[in-house]
Backbone as a chain_set.jsonl record, in Angstrom:
{"seq": "MTAPFLKGLAFGFVLAATVGPMWMLCFRRTIAAGALAGFVSGMGIAVADAIYGAIAAFGLTAVSGFLLAQKFWLGLVGGAFLVYLGIRALLANPSAGGDPAPANPGLLRAFVSTLGLTLANPPTILAFAAIFAGLGLGANASYAAAALVVAGVFLGSASW", "coords": {"N": [[67.515, 10.381, -44.044], [67.833, 7.844, -43.224], [65.379, 6.648, -43.195], [64.576, 5.333, -45.69], [66.356, 3.143, -45.611], [65.564, 1.842, -43.226], [62.91, 1.176, -43.885], [63.394, -0.596, -46.005], [64.858, -2.535, -44.602], [62.939, -3.496, -42.779], [61.02, -4.496, -44.584], [62.522, -6.476, -45.97], [63.088, -8.229, -43.864], [60.506, -9.059, -43.018], [59.563, -10.239, -45.371], [61.375, -12.382, -45.666], [60.848, -13.781, -43.327], [58.369, -14.847, -43.671], [56.641, -17.825, -43.805], [57.107, -20.116, -46.273], [57.631, -21.919, -49.376], [60.402, -21.496, -49.897], [61.409, -20.812, -47.419], [60.908, -23.194, -46.069], [62.578, -24.926, -47.539], [65.105, -23.874, -46.931], [65.112, -24.281, -44.157], [64.942, -27.097, -44.081], [67.365, -27.788, -45.321], [69.124, -26.808, -43.42], [68.63, -28.501, -41.264], [69.221, -31.005, -42.44], [71.81, -30.768, -43.622], [73.332, -29.115, -42.069], [74.259, -26.103, -40.215], [75.841, -24.295, -41.713], [75.234, -24.894, -44.407], [72.532, -24.217, -44.354], [72.764, -21.486, -43.771], [74.141, -20.544, -46.063], [72.245, -21.164, -47.999], [70.212, -19.463, -47.154], [71.487, -17.046, -47.686], [71.473, -17.1, -50.45], [68.76, -16.685, -50.911], [68.519, -14.135, -49.764], [70.163, -12.606, -51.458], [68.73, -12.819, -53.858], [66.402, -11.492, -53.047], [67.511, -8.954, -52.68], [68.207, -8.381, -55.326], [65.656, -8.186, -56.548], [64.764, -6.084, -54.984], [66.495, -4.076, -55.853], [65.703, -3.852, -58.523], [63.092, -2.887, -58.185], [63.537, -0.585, -56.568], [65.278, 1.048, -58.043], [63.72, 1.627, -60.115], [63.548, 0.158, -62.511], [61.592, -0.334, -64.72], [61.268, -1.665, -67.128], [62.634, -4.075, -66.788], [61.332, -5.159, -64.507], [58.769, -5.229, -65.572], [59.151, -7.09, -67.628], [59.781, -9.381, -66.108], [57.371, -9.687, -64.7], [55.714, -10.138, -66.878], [56.649, -12.588, -67.653], [55.901, -14.209, -65.605], [54.341, -16.525, -65.568], [55.905, -18.531, -66.864], [58.237, -18.424, -65.325], [57.123, -19.11, -62.872], [56.17, -21.655, -63.521], [58.525, -23.145, -64.048], [59.899, -22.743, -61.595], [57.949, -23.771, -59.838], [57.761, -26.443, -60.741], [60.299, -27.348, -60.05], [60.148, -27.09, -57.274], [58.133, -28.962, -56.745], [59.475, -31.267, -57.538], [61.517, -31.249, -55.565], [59.907, -31.602, -53.307], [58.734, -34.155, -53.782], [61.049, -35.684, -53.805], [61.833, -35.305, -51.155], [59.713, -36.548, -49.837], [60.027, -39.194, -50.661], [62.47, -39.839, -49.68], [64.6, -41.833, -47.703], [64.432, -41.706, -44.391], [67.142, -41.148, -42.179], [68.253, -43.209, -39.553], [69.052, -42.785, -36.036], [71.745, -43.702, -35.767], [72.79, -43.685, -38.301], [74.973, -42.304, -40.813], [75.211, -38.768, -41.492], [73.381, -37.183, -44.183], [74.903, -36.712, -47.405], [76.542, -33.655, -48.046], [75.376, -31.396, -50.397], [76.987, -29.417, -51.358], [78.189, -26.129, -50.908], [78.142, -24.055, -52.809], [76.268, -24.998, -54.64], [74.018, -25.073, -52.981], [73.677, -22.335, -52.478], [73.31, -21.253, -55.105], [71.054, -22.664, -55.99], [68.985, -21.827, -54.22], [69.03, -19.107, -54.759], [68.265, -19.07, -57.501], [65.721, -20.334, -57.339], [64.33, -18.533, -55.696], [64.365, -16.263, -57.307], [62.718, -17.192, -59.3], [60.286, -17.338, -58.108], [57.033, -16.54, -58.165], [55.359, -15.236, -56.129], [57.294, -13.715, -54.763], [58.151, -11.875, -56.696], [55.742, -10.483, -57.148], [55.245, -9.531, -54.57], [57.334, -7.687, -54.132], [56.755, -5.815, -56.164], [54.201, -4.919, -55.357], [54.57, -3.995, -52.651], [56.636, -2.08, -52.88], [55.431, -0.268, -54.615], [53.172, 0.435, -53.124], [54.271, 1.596, -50.784], [55.756, 3.566, -51.865], [58.499, 3.355, -52.188], [60.252, 3.268, -54.327], [59.555, 5.281, -55.997], [60.304, 8.282, -57.513], [62.651, 8.608, -56.026], [65.992, 9.308, -54.883], [69.13, 8.077, -56.195], [70.781, 7.429, -54.079], [68.963, 7.032, -51.968], [67.577, 4.867, -53.033], [69.625, 2.971, -53.087], [70.026, 2.681, -50.341], [67.584, 1.521, -49.614], [67.783, -0.937, -50.957], [70.048, -2.031, -49.686], [68.975, -2.239, -47.139], [66.882, -4.091, -47.599], [68.381, -6.377, -48.311], [69.925, -6.803, -45.929], [67.861, -7.082, -44.064], [66.529, -9.384, -45.013], [68.651, -11.188, -44.92], [69.169, -11.201, -42.194], [67.102, -12.664, -41.11]], "CA": [[68.09, 9.458, -45.023], [67.771, 6.485, -42.701], [64.025, 6.094, -43.382], [64.545, 4.31, -46.748], [67.065, 1.953, -45.147], [64.731, 1.157, -42.238], [61.785, 0.582, -44.607], [63.937, -1.755, -46.71], [65.216, -3.522, -43.582], [61.693, -4.105, -42.284], [60.413, -5.278, -45.66], [63.346, -7.658, -46.206], [62.918, -9.152, -42.733], [59.156, -9.626, -43.061], [59.486, -11.115, -46.539], [62.139, -13.605, -45.391], [60.266, -14.494, -42.192], [57.121, -15.469, -44.088], [56.832, -19.247, -44.068], [56.722, -20.532, -47.614], [58.48, -23.0, -49.872], [61.828, -21.197, -49.773], [61.685, -20.901, -45.992], [60.946, -24.617, -45.736], [63.78, -25.491, -48.147], [66.245, -23.416, -46.132], [65.013, -24.988, -42.878], [65.268, -28.513, -44.307], [68.808, -27.883, -45.56], [69.807, -26.586, -42.151], [68.496, -29.725, -40.482], [69.848, -32.143, -43.118], [73.219, -30.599, -43.991], [74.044, -28.31, -41.088], [74.025, -24.666, -40.131], [76.506, -23.572, -42.788], [74.428, -25.085, -45.616], [71.334, -23.401, -44.171], [73.16, -20.081, -43.887], [74.443, -20.261, -47.471], [70.954, -21.176, -48.69], [69.556, -18.209, -46.792], [72.139, -15.947, -48.392], [70.954, -17.133, -51.823], [67.45, -16.038, -50.855], [68.733, -12.715, -49.484], [70.695, -11.971, -52.673], [67.608, -12.702, -54.791], [65.563, -10.401, -52.548], [68.203, -7.699, -52.98], [68.094, -8.141, -56.771], [64.322, -7.646, -56.793], [64.727, -4.769, -54.359], [67.182, -3.14, -56.747], [64.844, -3.639, -59.688], [61.99, -2.023, -57.783], [63.994, 0.689, -56.019], [65.885, 1.884, -59.069], [62.707, 1.941, -61.107], [63.799, -0.486, -63.797], [60.272, -0.849, -65.074], [61.36, -2.602, -68.253], [63.03, -5.376, -66.248], [60.253, -5.691, -63.677], [57.671, -5.551, -66.49], [59.495, -8.345, -68.295], [59.641, -10.463, -65.134], [55.949, -9.893, -64.46], [55.143, -10.729, -68.085], [57.103, -13.974, -67.728], [55.647, -14.863, -64.322], [53.817, -17.874, -65.786], [57.014, -19.45, -67.148], [59.08, -18.469, -64.13], [56.388, -19.882, -61.883], [56.103, -23.045, -63.961], [59.838, -23.747, -63.822], [60.136, -22.759, -60.156], [56.995, -24.704, -59.23], [58.152, -27.813, -61.085], [61.455, -27.702, -59.244], [59.69, -27.264, -55.897], [57.434, -30.248, -56.701], [60.547, -32.259, -57.572], [62.136, -31.294, -54.235], [58.932, -32.176, -52.381], [58.644, -35.598, -54.031], [62.308, -36.255, -53.336], [61.815, -35.311, -49.691], [58.757, -37.567, -49.395], [60.532, -40.524, -50.974], [63.771, -40.047, -49.037], [64.627, -42.76, -46.585], [65.008, -40.971, -43.259], [68.224, -41.872, -41.524], [68.078, -43.501, -38.129], [70.003, -42.06, -35.207], [73.124, -44.136, -35.924], [73.243, -43.567, -39.685], [75.726, -41.079, -41.071], [74.446, -37.639, -42.029], [73.349, -37.189, -45.641], [76.011, -36.002, -48.047], [76.32, -32.24, -48.28], [75.406, -31.188, -51.843], [77.951, -28.377, -51.69], [77.707, -24.811, -50.538], [77.836, -23.277, -54.007], [75.0, -25.512, -55.17], [72.97, -24.626, -52.063], [73.476, -20.9, -52.721], [72.783, -21.013, -56.459], [69.698, -23.203, -56.122], [68.015, -20.958, -53.547], [69.001, -17.86, -55.526], [67.44, -19.291, -58.692], [64.332, -20.604, -56.962], [63.71, -17.305, -55.208], [64.14, -15.398, -58.467], [61.626, -17.763, -60.098], [59.121, -17.466, -57.24], [56.109, -15.448, -58.501], [54.959, -14.387, -55.0], [58.358, -12.762, -54.452], [58.066, -10.815, -57.708], [54.546, -9.685, -56.904], [55.383, -8.856, -53.276], [58.168, -6.502, -54.32], [56.021, -4.837, -56.968], [53.107, -4.356, -54.565], [55.044, -3.258, -51.481], [57.375, -0.885, -53.292], [54.47, 0.685, -55.16], [52.319, 0.9, -52.038], [55.009, 2.446, -49.855], [56.46, 4.609, -52.599], [59.933, 3.227, -51.919], [61.07, 3.459, -55.514], [59.024, 6.373, -56.804], [60.941, 9.597, -57.408], [63.7, 8.614, -55.002], [67.339, 9.475, -55.409], [69.883, 6.828, -56.266], [71.28, 7.138, -52.737], [67.845, 6.462, -51.21], [67.317, 3.542, -53.597], [70.694, 2.086, -52.61], [69.751, 2.398, -48.932], [66.472, 0.569, -49.581], [68.308, -2.243, -51.375], [70.891, -2.521, -48.587], [68.068, -2.62, -46.063], [66.207, -5.338, -47.985], [69.342, -7.465, -48.198], [70.265, -7.068, -44.524], [66.665, -7.59, -43.403], [66.328, -10.752, -45.439], [69.774, -11.988, -44.423], [69.108, -11.329, -40.734], [66.17, -13.717, -40.748]], "C": [[68.052, 8.018, -44.527], [66.398, 5.849, -42.905], [63.977, 5.078, -44.518], [65.239, 3.022, -46.326], [66.2, 1.157, -44.176], [63.515, 0.51, -42.884], [62.237, -0.677, -45.345], [64.283, -2.881, -45.747], [63.972, -4.257, -43.084], [61.062, -4.987, -43.358], [61.201, -6.557, -45.92], [63.17, -8.691, -45.105], [61.562, -9.84, -42.793], [59.018, -10.597, -44.228], [60.202, -12.436, -46.264], [61.504, -14.436, -44.285], [58.965, -15.204, -42.551], [57.379, -16.925, -44.466], [56.253, -19.594, -45.43], [57.679, -21.607, -48.088], [59.979, -22.729, -49.717], [62.263, -21.271, -48.301], [61.835, -22.357, -45.584], [62.201, -25.289, -46.311], [65.016, -25.121, -47.327], [66.273, -24.14, -44.778], [65.436, -26.443, -43.029], [66.773, -28.693, -44.538], [69.598, -27.69, -44.273], [69.786, -27.848, -41.312], [69.311, -30.861, -41.107], [71.352, -31.98, -43.3], [73.998, -29.702, -43.043], [73.802, -26.822, -41.234], [74.661, -23.898, -41.291], [75.729, -23.705, -44.102], [73.143, -24.27, -45.535], [71.629, -21.925, -44.326], [73.406, -19.7, -45.345], [73.155, -20.255, -48.298], [70.182, -19.892, -48.405], [70.181, -17.013, -47.486], [71.725, -15.918, -49.87], [69.61, -16.44, -51.908], [67.625, -14.534, -50.659], [69.271, -11.977, -50.707], [69.58, -11.805, -53.705], [66.665, -11.583, -54.355], [66.196, -9.049, -52.845], [68.131, -7.367, -54.469], [66.723, -7.566, -57.094], [64.15, -6.282, -56.137], [65.381, -3.719, -55.232], [66.333, -2.837, -57.972], [63.72, -2.668, -59.332], [62.482, -0.637, -57.367], [64.589, 1.606, -57.076], [64.951, 2.134, -60.236], [62.968, 1.341, -62.476], [62.514, -1.161, -64.27], [60.321, -1.828, -66.23], [61.701, -3.999, -67.744], [61.909, -5.965, -65.406], [59.04, -6.026, -64.528], [57.92, -6.86, -67.212], [59.293, -9.519, -67.348], [58.173, -10.747, -64.829], [55.275, -10.521, -65.677], [55.504, -12.207, -68.208], [56.79, -14.759, -66.463], [55.087, -16.269, -64.499], [54.956, -18.86, -65.969], [57.957, -19.562, -65.968], [58.416, -19.3, -63.036], [56.318, -21.356, -62.23], [57.423, -23.764, -63.681], [60.127, -23.849, -62.322], [59.219, -23.737, -59.443], [57.352, -26.155, -59.501], [59.342, -28.256, -60.24], [61.065, -27.916, -57.785], [58.929, -28.578, -55.737], [58.461, -31.381, -56.696], [61.206, -32.397, -56.195], [61.198, -31.916, -53.21], [58.806, -33.682, -52.533], [59.905, -36.296, -53.534], [62.358, -36.336, -51.813], [60.864, -36.379, -49.163], [59.282, -38.983, -49.595], [61.861, -40.841, -50.298], [63.619, -40.989, -47.853], [65.249, -42.035, -45.397], [66.064, -41.801, -42.561], [67.897, -42.062, -40.05], [69.164, -42.779, -37.352], [71.448, -42.44, -35.44], [73.654, -44.002, -37.335], [74.039, -42.283, -39.877], [74.818, -40.01, -41.667], [74.441, -37.702, -43.554], [74.49, -36.358, -46.213], [75.618, -34.556, -48.296], [76.424, -31.985, -49.786], [76.403, -30.124, -52.279], [77.358, -27.007, -51.438], [77.354, -23.963, -51.746], [76.497, -23.709, -54.601], [73.829, -25.066, -54.293], [72.638, -23.158, -52.305], [72.783, -20.658, -54.058], [71.352, -21.525, -56.595], [68.675, -22.324, -55.417], [67.933, -19.594, -54.223], [68.067, -18.012, -56.723], [65.984, -19.532, -58.357], [63.625, -19.349, -56.459], [63.447, -16.345, -56.352], [62.977, -15.891, -59.319], [60.324, -17.883, -59.308], [58.157, -16.306, -57.493], [55.636, -14.631, -57.301], [56.03, -13.372, -54.608], [58.309, -11.586, -55.41], [56.894, -9.891, -57.395], [54.623, -8.934, -55.584], [56.224, -7.594, -53.418], [57.441, -5.433, -55.105], [54.956, -4.143, -56.125], [53.618, -3.486, -53.413], [55.771, -1.982, -51.89], [56.439, 0.162, -53.877], [53.629, 1.283, -54.037], [53.016, 1.848, -51.078], [55.752, 3.577, -50.546], [57.96, 4.546, -52.411], [60.789, 3.492, -53.151], [60.67, 4.664, -56.327], [59.746, 7.677, -56.492], [61.992, 9.677, -56.312], [65.052, 8.811, -55.664], [68.021, 8.111, -55.464], [70.428, 6.436, -54.893], [70.183, 6.5, -51.886], [67.526, 5.052, -51.716], [68.36, 2.547, -53.131], [70.494, 1.727, -51.141], [68.606, 1.397, -48.781], [66.978, -0.833, -49.907], [69.189, -2.839, -50.28], [70.027, -2.985, -47.42], [67.354, -3.932, -46.355], [67.155, -6.519, -47.824], [69.614, -7.818, -46.732], [69.053, -7.584, -43.74], [66.404, -9.039, -43.731], [67.421, -11.659, -44.876], [69.698, -12.18, -42.912], [68.12, -12.398, -40.299], [66.853, -15.063, -40.872]], "O": [[68.218, 7.081, -45.308], [66.267, 4.63, -42.799], [63.376, 4.02, -44.332], [64.769, 1.93, -46.645], [66.11, -0.065, -44.287], [63.119, -0.586, -42.487], [61.553, -1.7, -45.317], [64.031, -4.05, -46.039], [63.961, -5.484, -42.981], [60.621, -6.1, -43.071], [60.604, -7.622, -46.075], [63.111, -9.89, -45.377], [61.471, -11.058, -42.639], [58.418, -11.662, -44.082], [59.682, -13.5, -46.599], [61.605, -15.662, -44.297], [58.509, -16.072, -41.807], [58.211, -17.224, -45.322], [55.069, -19.389, -45.696], [58.452, -22.149, -47.298], [60.743, -23.651, -49.432], [63.358, -21.741, -47.993], [62.756, -22.719, -44.853], [62.816, -26.124, -45.648], [65.87, -25.969, -47.066], [67.334, -24.558, -44.316], [66.194, -26.964, -42.211], [67.38, -29.63, -44.018], [70.625, -28.337, -44.065], [70.795, -28.226, -40.717], [70.007, -31.592, -40.401], [72.099, -32.947, -43.15], [75.209, -29.546, -43.2], [73.232, -26.347, -42.216], [74.067, -22.945, -41.796], [75.584, -22.724, -44.833], [72.709, -23.695, -46.533], [70.852, -21.189, -44.934], [72.937, -18.66, -45.808], [72.998, -19.429, -49.197], [69.575, -19.308, -49.303], [69.48, -16.065, -47.838], [71.635, -14.847, -50.471], [69.342, -15.699, -52.854], [66.949, -13.742, -51.317], [68.874, -10.841, -50.965], [69.491, -10.764, -54.357], [66.182, -10.815, -55.187], [65.501, -8.105, -53.219], [68.006, -6.199, -54.837], [66.619, -6.58, -57.823], [63.462, -5.417, -56.678], [64.885, -2.598, -55.341], [66.255, -1.688, -58.409], [63.431, -1.739, -60.086], [61.906, 0.373, -57.772], [64.417, 2.823, -57.004], [65.325, 2.767, -61.222], [62.643, 1.952, -63.494], [62.374, -2.383, -64.224], [59.492, -2.736, -66.304], [61.133, -4.989, -68.204], [61.565, -7.136, -65.564], [58.344, -7.003, -64.248], [56.998, -7.656, -67.39], [58.707, -10.534, -67.725], [57.773, -11.905, -64.711], [54.369, -11.342, -65.531], [54.755, -12.987, -68.797], [57.333, -15.843, -66.253], [55.337, -17.131, -63.657], [54.988, -19.904, -65.317], [58.425, -20.652, -65.638], [59.071, -20.095, -62.362], [56.397, -22.213, -61.349], [57.429, -24.869, -63.138], [60.545, -24.898, -61.832], [59.654, -24.455, -58.544], [57.261, -27.001, -58.611], [59.393, -29.393, -59.772], [61.587, -28.817, -57.129], [59.058, -29.243, -54.709], [58.329, -32.341, -55.937], [61.428, -33.508, -55.713], [61.636, -32.671, -52.342], [58.774, -34.41, -51.541], [59.839, -37.361, -52.92], [62.86, -37.309, -51.25], [61.158, -37.04, -48.167], [59.01, -39.869, -48.785], [62.324, -41.981, -50.338], [62.638, -40.939, -47.111], [66.452, -41.776, -45.388], [65.902, -43.007, -42.375], [67.336, -41.18, -39.399], [70.091, -42.224, -37.942], [72.321, -41.58, -35.323], [74.85, -44.184, -37.559], [73.806, -41.292, -39.185], [73.788, -40.315, -42.269], [75.385, -38.214, -44.156], [74.974, -35.421, -45.578], [74.494, -34.271, -48.709], [77.44, -32.317, -50.396], [76.633, -29.958, -53.476], [76.185, -26.755, -51.714], [76.369, -23.225, -51.716], [75.695, -22.873, -55.015], [72.766, -24.72, -54.808], [71.468, -22.775, -52.336], [71.786, -19.94, -54.126], [70.526, -20.885, -57.246], [67.595, -22.092, -55.96], [66.861, -18.989, -54.254], [67.182, -17.183, -56.935], [65.098, -18.993, -59.021], [62.453, -19.13, -56.762], [62.413, -15.678, -56.372], [62.319, -15.094, -59.988], [59.359, -18.471, -59.796], [58.439, -15.184, -57.072], [55.514, -13.413, -57.431], [55.697, -12.274, -54.164], [58.412, -10.433, -54.991], [57.041, -8.669, -57.379], [54.12, -7.815, -55.483], [55.865, -6.546, -52.882], [57.505, -4.257, -54.748], [54.824, -2.92, -56.172], [53.147, -2.364, -53.226], [55.543, -0.921, -51.308], [56.635, 1.358, -53.656], [53.399, 2.492, -54.003], [52.406, 2.808, -50.606], [56.314, 4.45, -49.885], [58.632, 5.575, -52.468], [61.942, 3.902, -53.021], [61.378, 5.038, -57.262], [59.79, 8.115, -55.343], [62.188, 10.744, -55.73], [65.232, 8.521, -56.847], [67.562, 7.136, -54.87], [70.527, 5.25, -54.578], [70.441, 5.538, -51.163], [67.239, 4.153, -50.925], [68.031, 1.405, -52.813], [70.761, 0.595, -50.738], [68.656, 0.522, -47.916], [66.643, -1.798, -49.219], [69.084, -4.029, -49.982], [70.315, -4.002, -46.79], [67.231, -4.787, -45.478], [66.777, -7.547, -47.262], [69.542, -8.983, -46.343], [69.2, -8.425, -42.853], [66.094, -9.838, -42.847], [67.142, -12.765, -44.411], [70.121, -13.218, -42.402], [68.28, -12.984, -39.228], [66.235, -16.095, -40.61]]}, "num_chains": 1, "name": "protein.A"}
């Protein structure tokens, strides 16, 4: 019974460790606003990963089919927001050593923004669909095994 949990743990860790736009956003927030803001941002990513893990593991094909069908719009909105964040980062006036730290945008905002961006990230959607199908993590599994996979995905992603 531990095999589904370990598979989910490994997948969640590898997915979170992959350097991409969400990884960079979390890293930047950690540097700019501190460890707590980075941690909360990472938890937003981990919760989104767990949501997609639950969709895949519990076999909610209607929901995953809908998300895959809407990947263009989700990608467009998520991509536009990432471009906005990139432009803002490029145009930001870096603070010198003696300047005060930038204002913290708030922990709830940090969590919600990374949750939403990760949910709108097409590679995340496709990664869950491909990996879960390829490893058979959601196919013909019991609800207990599916719950273990989801817990593993969350803890793996959160541990990164």
